[in-house]
Coordinates of C-alpha atoms in Angstrom, one line a residue:
Chain M
M1 CA 1.5 -20.2 -1.3
A2 CA 4.7 -19.9 -3.3
E3 CA 2.9 -20.2 -6.6
F4 CA 0.1 -17.7 -5.9
S5 CA 2.6 -15.3 -4.2
R6 CA 4.8 -15.3 -7.3
Y7 CA 2.2 -15.3 -10.1
G8 CA -1.1 -14.2 -8.5
S9 CA -4.3 -16.2 -9.0
A10 CA -4.6 -15.7 -12.7
G11 CA -1.0 -16.5 -13.5
A12 CA -0.7 -19.5 -11.1
R13 CA -0.7 -23.0 -12.7
V14 CA -2.3 -25.9 -10.9
E15 CA 0.0 -28.2 -12.7
R16 CA 3.1 -26.5 -11.1
I17 CA 1.4 -26.6 -7.7
A18 CA 0.6 -30.3 -8.0
K19 CA 4.2 -31.0 -9.2
S20 CA 5.8 -29.2 -6.2
A21 CA 3.4 -30.9 -3.9
N22 CA 4.4 -34.3 -5.3
T23 CA 0.8 -35.0 -6.3
S24 CA -1.4 -34.9 -9.4
K25 CA -3.8 -32.2 -10.7
E26 CA -6.6 -34.8 -10.3
R27 CA -5.8 -35.4 -6.7
L28 CA -5.7 -31.6 -6.0
Y29 CA -9.1 -31.3 -7.6
A30 CA -10.5 -34.0 -5.3
Y31 CA -9.8 -31.6 -2.4
F32 CA -10.5 -28.2 -4.1
R33 CA -13.2 -27.5 -6.7
G34 CA -10.7 -25.5 -8.8
K35 CA -7.9 -23.0 -8.8
E36 CA -10.1 -20.2 -7.5
A37 CA -11.2 -22.3 -4.5
L38 CA -7.5 -23.3 -3.8
H39 CA -6.5 -19.7 -4.0
R40 CA -9.2 -18.6 -1.7
F41 CA -8.2 -21.3 0.8
V42 CA -4.5 -20.2 0.7
A43 CA -5.4 -16.5 1.0
D44 CA -7.7 -17.1 3.9
Q45 CA -5.1 -19.1 5.7
T46 CA -2.5 -16.4 5.1
L47 CA -4.7 -13.6 6.4
A48 CA -5.6 -15.7 9.5
A49 CA -1.9 -16.5 10.2
A50 CA -1.0 -12.8 9.9
V51 CA -3.8 -11.6 12.2
E52 CA -2.8 -14.3 14.7
A53 CA 0.9 -13.5 14.6
T54 CA 0.6 -9.7 14.9
R55 CA -2.3 -9.5 17.4
M56 CA -3.6 -6.0 17.4
D57 CA -3.6 -4.3 20.8
A58 CA -5.7 -1.1 20.6
T59 CA -3.9 0.3 23.7
D60 CA -0.4 -0.1 22.1
L61 CA -0.7 0.6 18.4
P62 CA 2.9 1.6 18.0
E63 CA 4.2 -1.8 19.0
Y64 CA 1.4 -3.5 16.9
A65 CA 2.7 -1.5 13.9
G66 CA 6.2 -2.7 14.7
R67 CA 5.0 -6.3 14.8
V68 CA 3.2 -5.9 11.4
H69 CA 6.3 -4.4 9.9
D70 CA 8.5 -7.3 11.3
Y71 CA 6.1 -9.9 10.1
F72 CA 5.9 -8.8 6.5
V73 CA 9.6 -8.0 6.3
E74 CA 10.1 -11.6 7.4
H75 CA 7.4 -13.0 5.1
P76 CA 7.5 -11.0 1.8
D77 CA 5.8 -13.9 0.0
R78 CA 2.7 -13.5 2.3
L79 CA 2.6 -9.8 1.6
R80 CA 2.8 -10.4 -2.1
L81 CA 0.0 -13.0 -1.9
M82 CA -2.2 -10.5 -0.1
S83 CA -1.4 -7.7 -2.5
W84 CA -2.2 -9.9 -5.6
A85 CA -5.4 -11.0 -4.0
R86 CA -6.5 -7.4 -3.4
L87 CA -5.8 -6.4 -7.1
E88 CA -7.4 -9.5 -8.5
S89 CA -10.5 -9.4 -6.3
A90 CA -11.2 -5.7 -7.0
D91 CA -14.4 -6.4 -8.9
T92 CA -15.9 -8.8 -6.4
V93 CA -18.0 -7.5 -3.4
A94 CA -16.9 -8.8 0.0
S95 CA -19.6 -10.9 1.6
S96 CA -20.1 -11.1 5.4
Y97 CA -18.6 -14.6 5.2
D98 CA -15.4 -13.2 3.9
P99 CA -12.7 -13.4 6.6
T100 CA -11.5 -9.9 5.6
Y101 CA -15.0 -8.7 6.6
T102 CA -15.0 -10.2 10.0
T103 CA -11.3 -9.2 10.7
V104 CA -12.1 -5.6 9.9
Q105 CA -15.3 -5.6 12.0
H106 CA -13.5 -7.1 14.9
K107 CA -10.6 -4.7 14.9
V108 CA -12.8 -1.6 14.5
E109 CA -14.7 -2.9 17.5
Q110 CA -11.5 -3.2 19.6
L111 CA -10.5 0.4 18.6
R112 CA -14.0 1.7 19.5
A113 CA -13.8 0.0 22.9
A114 CA -10.4 1.5 23.6
Q115 CA -11.8 5.0 22.7
D116 CA -14.7 4.4 25.0
A117 CA -12.3 3.4 27.8
G118 CA -10.3 6.6 27.4
K119 CA -7.3 4.7 26.1
L120 CA -7.3 6.0 22.5
D121 CA -8.0 9.5 21.1
P122 CA -11.8 9.5 20.5
S123 CA -11.7 12.3 17.9
W124 CA -10.8 9.8 15.1
D125 CA -13.3 7.6 13.3
P126 CA -12.0 4.1 14.3
I127 CA -12.0 2.9 10.7
D128 CA -9.5 5.7 9.9
I129 CA -7.3 4.6 12.8
L130 CA -7.3 1.1 11.5
V131 CA -6.4 2.0 7.9
L132 CA -3.8 4.6 8.9
V133 CA -2.0 2.3 11.3
N134 CA -1.9 -0.5 8.8
Q135 CA -0.7 1.8 6.0
I136 CA 2.1 3.1 8.2
A137 CA 3.0 -0.4 9.4
M138 CA 3.3 -1.5 5.8
S139 CA 5.4 1.5 4.7
W140 CA 8.6 -0.4 4.2
A141 CA 7.8 -4.1 4.2
G142 CA 6.8 -4.1 0.5
Q143 CA 9.4 -1.7 -0.8
L144 CA 12.7 -2.0 0.9
D145 CA 14.2 -1.8 -2.6
L146 CA 13.6 2.0 -2.5
L147 CA 16.5 2.2 -0.1
Q148 CA 18.8 1.2 -2.9
T149 CA 17.1 3.7 -5.2
A150 CA 18.1 6.6 -2.8
A151 CA 21.2 4.9 -1.4
N152 CA 23.4 8.0 -1.5
Q153 CA 20.7 10.1 0.3
V154 CA 19.8 7.8 3.2
R155 CA 21.3 8.7 6.6
D156 CA 20.9 5.3 8.2
P157 CA 20.1 2.4 5.8
S158 CA 19.5 -0.2 8.5
L159 CA 16.2 -2.1 8.8
A160 CA 16.1 -1.0 12.5
A161 CA 15.9 2.6 11.4
R162 CA 13.0 1.8 9.1
R163 CA 11.2 0.0 12.0
A164 CA 11.9 2.9 14.3
A165 CA 10.3 5.4 11.8
V166 CA 7.2 3.2 11.5
V167 CA 6.8 2.9 15.3
T168 CA 7.5 6.6 15.9
A169 CA 5.0 7.7 13.4
V170 CA 2.2 5.6 14.9
Q171 CA 3.3 6.7 18.4
R172 CA 2.9 10.4 17.5
L173 CA -0.5 9.8 16.0
F174 CA -1.9 7.2 18.4
P175 CA 0.3 7.1 21.6
A176 CA 0.3 3.8 23.5
T177 CA -1.5 3.9 26.8
A178 CA -0.8 0.3 27.8
A179 CA 1.8 -0.4 30.5
R180 CA 5.1 -1.1 28.8
T181 CA 7.9 -3.4 29.6
T182 CA 11.4 -1.8 29.7
A183 CA 12.6 -4.0 26.9
S184 CA 10.0 -2.9 24.4
T185 CA 10.4 0.7 25.3
A186 CA 14.2 0.5 24.9
R187 CA 13.8 -0.7 21.3
R188 CA 12.0 2.5 20.3
R189 CA 13.5 5.7 19.1
T190 CA 11.2 8.1 21.1
Chain J
M1 CA -3.8 1.8 -19.9
A2 CA -7.2 0.2 -19.4
E3 CA -5.9 -3.2 -20.4
F4 CA -2.8 -3.1 -18.2
S5 CA -4.7 -1.6 -15.3
R6 CA -7.3 -4.4 -15.5
Y7 CA -5.1 -7.5 -16.1
G8 CA -1.5 -6.4 -15.3
S9 CA 1.3 -6.9 -17.7
A10 CA 1.3 -10.7 -17.7
G11 CA -2.5 -10.9 -18.1
A12 CA -2.7 -8.2 -20.8
R13 CA -3.4 -9.2 -24.4
V14 CA -1.8 -7.2 -27.2
E15 CA -4.6 -8.3 -29.5
R16 CA -7.2 -6.7 -27.2
I17 CA -5.2 -3.5 -27.0
A18 CA -4.9 -3.4 -30.8
K19 CA -8.6 -4.0 -31.2
S20 CA -9.7 -1.2 -28.8
A21 CA -7.2 1.1 -30.5
N22 CA -8.7 0.2 -33.9
T23 CA -5.4 -1.0 -35.2
S24 CA -3.5 -4.3 -35.7
K25 CA -1.0 -6.2 -33.6
E26 CA 1.5 -5.7 -36.5
R27 CA 1.1 -2.0 -36.4
L28 CA 1.5 -1.9 -32.6
Y29 CA 4.7 -3.9 -32.9
A30 CA 6.0 -1.3 -35.4
Y31 CA 6.0 1.2 -32.6
F32 CA 6.8 -1.0 -29.6
R33 CA 9.2 -3.9 -29.6
G34 CA 6.7 -6.0 -27.6
K35 CA 4.2 -6.2 -24.8
E36 CA 6.9 -5.4 -22.2
A37 CA 8.0 -2.3 -24.0
L38 CA 4.5 -1.1 -24.4
H39 CA 3.8 -1.7 -20.7
R40 CA 6.9 0.1 -19.7
F41 CA 5.9 3.1 -21.9
V42 CA 2.4 3.2 -20.4
A43 CA 3.7 2.8 -16.8
D44 CA 6.3 5.6 -17.2
Q45 CA 3.7 7.9 -18.7
T46 CA 1.3 7.1 -15.8
L47 CA 4.0 7.9 -13.2
A48 CA 5.0 11.1 -14.9
A49 CA 1.4 12.3 -15.1
A50 CA 0.8 11.5 -11.4
V51 CA 4.0 13.3 -10.3
E52 CA 3.0 16.3 -12.4
A53 CA -0.6 16.4 -11.2
T54 CA 0.2 16.1 -7.5
R55 CA 3.4 18.3 -7.3
M56 CA 5.1 17.6 -4.0
D57 CA 5.6 20.7 -1.8
A58 CA 8.1 19.8 1.0
T59 CA 6.8 22.8 3.0
D60 CA 3.1 21.7 2.8
L61 CA 3.1 17.9 2.9
P62 CA -0.5 17.8 4.4
E63 CA -2.0 19.4 1.3
Y64 CA 0.3 17.3 -1.0
A65 CA -1.1 14.2 0.7
G66 CA -4.6 15.5 0.0
R67 CA -3.8 16.0 -3.6
V68 CA -2.4 12.5 -3.9
H69 CA -5.5 11.1 -2.2
D70 CA -7.8 13.1 -4.6
Y71 CA -5.8 12.1 -7.7
F72 CA -6.0 8.4 -7.1
V73 CA -9.6 8.4 -5.9
E74 CA -10.4 10.1 -9.2
H75 CA -8.1 7.7 -11.2
P76 CA -8.4 4.2 -9.7
D77 CA -7.2 2.7 -13.0
R78 CA -3.9 4.5 -12.7
L79 CA -3.4 3.3 -9.1
R80 CA -4.1 -0.3 -10.2
L81 CA -1.7 0.0 -13.0
M82 CA 1.1 1.2 -10.7
S83 CA 0.2 -1.5 -8.1
W84 CA 0.4 -4.3 -10.7
A85 CA 3.7 -2.9 -12.0
R86 CA 5.2 -3.0 -8.5
L87 CA 4.2 -6.6 -8.0
E88 CA 5.2 -7.7 -11.4
S89 CA 8.6 -6.0 -11.4
A90 CA 9.6 -7.2 -7.9
D91 CA 12.4 -9.3 -9.3
T92 CA 14.0 -6.7 -11.5
V93 CA 16.5 -4.2 -10.1
A94 CA 15.8 -0.5 -10.8
S95 CA 18.4 1.1 -12.9
S96 CA 19.3 4.8 -12.7
Y97 CA 17.5 5.3 -16.0
D98 CA 14.3 4.1 -14.3
P99 CA 11.9 7.1 -13.9
T100 CA 11.0 5.8 -10.4
Y101 CA 14.7 6.2 -9.5
T102 CA 14.9 9.8 -10.6
T103 CA 11.5 10.6 -9.1
V104 CA 12.5 9.3 -5.7
Q105 CA 15.9 11.0 -5.8
H106 CA 14.4 14.3 -6.7
K107 CA 11.8 14.2 -4.0
V108 CA 14.2 13.1 -1.3
E109 CA 16.4 16.1 -2.3
Q110 CA 13.4 18.5 -2.0
L111 CA 12.7 17.1 1.5
R112 CA 16.4 17.4 2.6
A113 CA 16.5 21.0 1.4
A114 CA 13.3 21.9 3.4
Q115 CA 15.0 20.3 6.5
D116 CA 18.1 22.4 5.9
A117 CA 16.0 25.5 5.5
G118 CA 14.3 24.8 8.9
K119 CA 10.9 24.2 7.2
L120 CA 10.6 20.5 8.0
D121 CA 11.5 18.5 11.2
P122 CA 15.2 17.5 10.7
S123 CA 15.1 14.5 13.0
W124 CA 13.6 12.2 10.3
D125 CA 15.6 10.5 7.6
P126 CA 14.1 12.2 4.5
I127 CA 13.5 8.8 2.8
D128 CA 11.2 7.8 5.7
I129 CA 9.2 11.1 5.4
L130 CA 8.7 10.4 1.7
V131 CA 7.5 6.8 2.2
L132 CA 5.3 7.7 5.3
V133 CA 3.6 10.6 3.5
N134 CA 2.9 8.5 0.4
Q135 CA 1.6 5.6 2.4
I136 CA -0.7 7.8 4.4
A137 CA -1.8 9.7 1.3
M138 CA -2.7 6.3 -0.3
S139 CA -4.5 5.0 2.8
W140 CA -8.0 5.2 1.2
A141 CA -7.7 5.6 -2.5
G142 CA -7.1 1.8 -3.2
Q143 CA -9.5 0.5 -0.6
L144 CA -12.7 2.6 -0.3
D145 CA -14.5 -0.8 -0.3
L146 CA -13.5 -1.2 3.3
L147 CA -16.0 1.4 4.2
Q148 CA -18.8 -1.0 3.1
T149 CA -17.2 -3.8 5.1
A150 CA -17.4 -1.8 8.3
A151 CA -20.5 0.2 7.3
N152 CA -22.4 -0.1 10.6
Q153 CA -19.3 1.0 12.5
V154 CA -18.3 4.1 10.5
R155 CA -19.3 7.4 12.0
D156 CA -19.0 9.5 8.9
P157 CA -18.9 7.5 5.6
S158 CA -18.2 10.5 3.4
L159 CA -15.2 10.7 1.1
A160 CA -14.5 14.1 2.7
A161 CA -14.0 12.5 6.1
R162 CA -11.5 10.1 4.6
R163 CA -9.6 13.0 3.0
A164 CA -9.6 14.9 6.3
A165 CA -8.2 11.9 8.1
V166 CA -5.3 11.6 5.6
V167 CA -4.5 15.4 5.7
T168 CA -4.8 15.5 9.5
A169 CA -2.4 12.5 10.0
V170 CA 0.2 14.1 7.8
Q171 CA -0.3 17.5 9.4
R172 CA 0.4 16.0 12.9
L173 CA 3.6 14.3 11.7
F174 CA 4.9 16.8 9.3
P175 CA 3.2 20.2 9.9
A176 CA 3.0 22.6 6.9
T177 CA 5.2 25.6 7.2
A178 CA 4.3 27.2 3.9
A179 CA 2.0 30.3 3.9
R180 CA -1.6 29.0 3.5
T181 CA -4.6 30.5 1.7
T182 CA -7.7 30.7 3.8
A183 CA -9.5 28.4 1.4
S184 CA -7.1 25.5 1.8
T185 CA -7.0 25.9 5.6
A186 CA -10.8 25.9 5.9
R187 CA -11.0 22.4 4.2
R188 CA -8.9 20.8 6.9
R189 CA -10.2 19.3 10.2
T190 CA -7.5 20.6 12.5

């Protein structure tokens, strides 16, 4: 993970990976056909872990966005790995065995069901909701360095202020309809 | 541009660049100290061209987002170049000579002025507005392939529907206050 996150798939060196894992290239190749297969394994594991940790709730997208934000702020290496993977796989077509494929299908299905149940604005195409919520959720995780760039112009430079902006934006577009605990409501700015 | 966009800075080969430019490595090195300097030059030019072509209007952020969307849908290579550059420069600190630095400062200043003039919701930290609008604007440009992934679940697979979602989302968060022409209003969904 560290190697692929730092150098991407093309830049990663199996020798370095073997060395930090206290094993040999030969032994690695006994488990994985090659660097591509190892990279795919790590990328799939990373996606699955993120999906599991952030659990999308179609009736509370603002807090889901907050969780996604928190997760990738805490794990910048995982975000980098996924960003590299996107850039490097741009030429390949996703197959229906691809975990990204099934993840997207499943989430769109959840959003559609919430719309049908009257718990989410039905005027949006659910795929647009998914993409917009994810984009907003990832607003800051990958680029907190921008805060330094505009340091003298930022009112509140705290990470909590960034999270509140993310959650508020999603709340305005796709308000939560799930019952809320007092604790989670108190954390928000609205 | 094509070489850096396809392989990133680390993966790019000066020999290939020289060959497609019908020149020699030696001649390239007479103009640019090395691959890094050449990459920086191309990246700076790309950023400047994008800023110029999409001109941010703090009193009409929805249409600005639409322009950003259009621009990067039309120039996927420029988006790739900028995404690579972000990943590869993660360890370096932006200096005040960095064009990204001055671009961000200038845009935050425009947003703050619009807030002071009562033309933009003053409750947001302007840096959050900038990041949210850009994130929403870039929702689709880099990942139109997701549409195929969820093909059977998408109501309207057209590019116009994607643009409308982007513009509508920004309009709901940061409504335009500038006078609008009938033509630009008619294109929107709201």
